[in-house]
Amino acid sequence: MPSQEDYRFKIANREALIGVGLAVINFVWWFAFAYGLGSRPPEEYSYILGLPSWFFYSCIGGFVLIAALVTFVVKVFFVEVPLEDEGRGDRS
């Protein structure tokens, strides 16, 4: 067993932290709009495309934003790594 840590673990850990960060951003966005705009009485709601604005911004807008953000992050920050064992030979 090599004494050095495999470089792929560093990459995987960094990408996992980015994924957790994206999940936190998604939750904060959803929570802020759902409870920020949705905490008023229903009589005071404004509507977008027939949906309450809190629902539109938290669920529809949030989905579009997070989908675009995830696509951008994957294309820019994620890297492809080989999954085969390097330097250990064939074990079959």
PDB file of C-alpha atoms in Angstrom:
ATOM      1  CA  MET A   1       0.000   0.000   0.000  1.00  0.00           C
ATOM      2  CA  PRO A   2       1.531   3.341  -0.991  1.00  0.00           C
ATOM      3  CA  SER A   3       2.327   5.806   1.773  1.00  0.00           C
ATOM      4  CA  GLN A   4       1.073   8.787  -0.233  1.00  0.00           C
ATOM      5  CA  GLU A   5      -2.613   9.550  -0.352  1.00  0.00           C
ATOM      6  CA  ASP A   6      -4.137   9.107  -3.780  1.00  0.00           C
ATOM      7  CA  TYR A   7      -4.641  12.490  -5.475  1.00  0.00           C
ATOM      8  CA  ARG A   8      -8.138  11.397  -6.502  1.00  0.00           C
ATOM      9  CA  PHE A   9      -9.279  11.583  -2.880  1.00  0.00           C
ATOM     10  CA  LYS A  10      -8.415  15.291  -2.750  1.00  0.00           C
ATOM     11  CA  ILE A  11     -10.401  15.878  -5.936  1.00  0.00           C
ATOM     12  CA  ALA A  12     -13.350  13.833  -4.654  1.00  0.00           C
ATOM     13  CA  ASN A  13     -13.350  15.661  -1.312  1.00  0.00           C
ATOM     14  CA  ARG A  14     -13.249  19.073  -3.013  1.00  0.00           C
ATOM     15  CA  GLU A  15     -16.089  18.133  -5.356  1.00  0.00           C
ATOM     16  CA  ALA A  16     -18.124  16.735  -2.454  1.00  0.00           C
ATOM     17  CA  LEU A  17     -17.720  20.023  -0.547  1.00  0.00           C
ATOM     18  CA  ILE A  18     -18.831  21.927  -3.649  1.00  0.00           C
ATOM     19  CA  GLY A  19     -21.900  19.667  -3.828  1.00  0.00           C
ATOM     20  CA  VAL A  20     -22.726  20.321  -0.181  1.00  0.00           C
ATOM     21  CA  GLY A  21     -22.312  24.055  -0.806  1.00  0.00           C
ATOM     22  CA  LEU A  22     -24.743  23.881  -3.722  1.00  0.00           C
ATOM     23  CA  ALA A  23     -27.258  22.006  -1.568  1.00  0.00           C
ATOM     24  CA  VAL A  24     -26.971  24.673   1.152  1.00  0.00           C
ATOM     25  CA  ILE A  25     -27.471  27.439  -1.430  1.00  0.00           C
ATOM     26  CA  ASN A  26     -30.554  25.607  -2.727  1.00  0.00           C
ATOM     27  CA  PHE A  27     -32.033  25.256   0.749  1.00  0.00           C
ATOM     28  CA  VAL A  28     -31.347  28.870   1.731  1.00  0.00           C
ATOM     29  CA  TRP A  29     -32.888  30.115  -1.546  1.00  0.00           C
ATOM     30  CA  TRP A  30     -35.969  27.943  -1.079  1.00  0.00           C
ATOM     31  CA  PHE A  31     -36.393  28.768   2.606  1.00  0.00           C
ATOM     32  CA  ALA A  32     -35.943  32.524   2.124  1.00  0.00           C
ATOM     33  CA  PHE A  33     -38.585  32.796  -0.587  1.00  0.00           C
ATOM     34  CA  ALA A  34     -40.999  30.166   0.749  1.00  0.00           C
ATOM     35  CA  TYR A  35     -41.110  31.551   4.277  1.00  0.00           C
ATOM     36  CA  GLY A  36     -40.180  35.136   3.472  1.00  0.00           C
ATOM     37  CA  LEU A  37     -42.911  35.791   0.912  1.00  0.00           C
ATOM     38  CA  GLY A  38     -45.211  32.990   2.052  1.00  0.00           C
ATOM     39  CA  SER A  39     -45.576  34.121   5.653  1.00  0.00           C
ATOM     40  CA  ARG A  40     -48.119  36.806   4.751  1.00  0.00           C
ATOM     41  CA  PRO A  41     -51.867  36.187   4.778  1.00  0.00           C
ATOM     42  CA  PRO A  42     -53.062  34.590   1.515  1.00  0.00           C
ATOM     43  CA  GLU A  43     -55.171  37.660   0.735  1.00  0.00           C
ATOM     44  CA  GLU A  44     -51.940  39.672   0.333  1.00  0.00           C
ATOM     45  CA  TYR A  45     -50.195  37.238  -2.041  1.00  0.00           C
ATOM     46  CA  SER A  46     -49.114  38.402  -5.453  1.00  0.00           C
ATOM     47  CA  TYR A  47     -49.250  35.922  -8.319  1.00  0.00           C
ATOM     48  CA  ILE A  48     -46.928  35.018 -11.202  1.00  0.00           C
ATOM     49  CA  LEU A  49     -48.362  32.828 -13.977  1.00  0.00           C
ATOM     50  CA  GLY A  50     -51.244  31.951 -11.659  1.00  0.00           C
ATOM     51  CA  LEU A  51     -48.928  30.738  -8.873  1.00  0.00           C
ATOM     52  CA  PRO A  52     -48.284  32.536  -5.599  1.00  0.00           C
ATOM     53  CA  SER A  53     -45.056  34.516  -5.923  1.00  0.00           C
ATOM     54  CA  TRP A  54     -43.459  32.720  -2.970  1.00  0.00           C
ATOM     55  CA  PHE A  55     -44.030  29.371  -4.678  1.00  0.00           C
ATOM     56  CA  PHE A  56     -42.879  30.615  -8.077  1.00  0.00           C
ATOM     57  CA  TYR A  57     -39.621  32.087  -6.738  1.00  0.00           C
ATOM     58  CA  SER A  58     -38.827  29.296  -4.273  1.00  0.00           C
ATOM     59  CA  CYS A  59     -39.728  26.256  -6.404  1.00  0.00           C
ATOM     60  CA  ILE A  60     -39.773  27.269 -10.071  1.00  0.00           C
ATOM     61  CA  GLY A  61     -37.168  30.045 -10.012  1.00  0.00           C
ATOM     62  CA  GLY A  62     -35.016  28.153  -7.523  1.00  0.00           C
ATOM     63  CA  PHE A  63     -34.997  25.050  -9.708  1.00  0.00           C
ATOM     64  CA  VAL A  64     -33.946  27.015 -12.780  1.00  0.00           C
ATOM     65  CA  LEU A  65     -31.239  28.872 -10.838  1.00  0.00           C
ATOM     66  CA  ILE A  66     -29.814  25.766  -9.173  1.00  0.00           C
ATOM     67  CA  ALA A  67     -29.910  23.730 -12.406  1.00  0.00           C
ATOM     68  CA  ALA A  68     -27.947  26.472 -14.184  1.00  0.00           C
ATOM     69  CA  LEU A  69     -25.544  26.803 -11.246  1.00  0.00           C
ATOM     70  CA  VAL A  70     -24.913  23.047 -11.047  1.00  0.00           C
ATOM     71  CA  THR A  71     -24.318  22.880 -14.805  1.00  0.00           C
ATOM     72  CA  PHE A  72     -21.828  25.750 -14.595  1.00  0.00           C
ATOM     73  CA  VAL A  73     -20.011  24.300 -11.572  1.00  0.00           C
ATOM     74  CA  VAL A  74     -19.708  20.833 -13.121  1.00  0.00           C
ATOM     75  CA  LYS A  75     -18.343  22.200 -16.389  1.00  0.00           C
ATOM     76  CA  VAL A  76     -15.878  24.625 -14.745  1.00  0.00           C
ATOM     77  CA  PHE A  77     -14.757  23.078 -11.444  1.00  0.00           C
ATOM     78  CA  PHE A  78     -15.194  19.322 -11.749  1.00  0.00           C
ATOM     79  CA  VAL A  79     -12.489  17.250 -13.406  1.00  0.00           C
ATOM     80  CA  GLU A  80     -12.480  13.753 -14.849  1.00  0.00           C
ATOM     81  CA  VAL A  81     -10.332  11.263 -12.972  1.00  0.00           C
ATOM     82  CA  PRO A  82      -9.430   7.704 -13.926  1.00  0.00           C
ATOM     83  CA  LEU A  83     -11.141   5.055 -11.838  1.00  0.00           C
ATOM     84  CA  GLU A  84      -8.611   2.282 -12.419  1.00  0.00           C
ATOM     85  CA  ASP A  85      -5.903   1.474  -9.892  1.00  0.00           C
ATOM     86  CA  GLU A  86      -2.726   3.125 -11.049  1.00  0.00           C
ATOM     87  CA  GLY A  87       0.547   1.254 -10.816  1.00  0.00           C
ATOM     88  CA  ARG A  88      -0.828  -1.928  -9.266  1.00  0.00           C
ATOM     89  CA  GLY A  89      -0.937  -4.026 -12.396  1.00  0.00           C
ATOM     90  CA  ASP A  90      -3.781  -6.196 -13.538  1.00  0.00           C
ATOM     91  CA  ARG A  91      -5.476  -8.130 -10.723  1.00  0.00           C
ATOM     92  CA  SER A  92      -7.735 -10.296 -12.876  1.00  0.00           C
TER      93      SER A  92
END
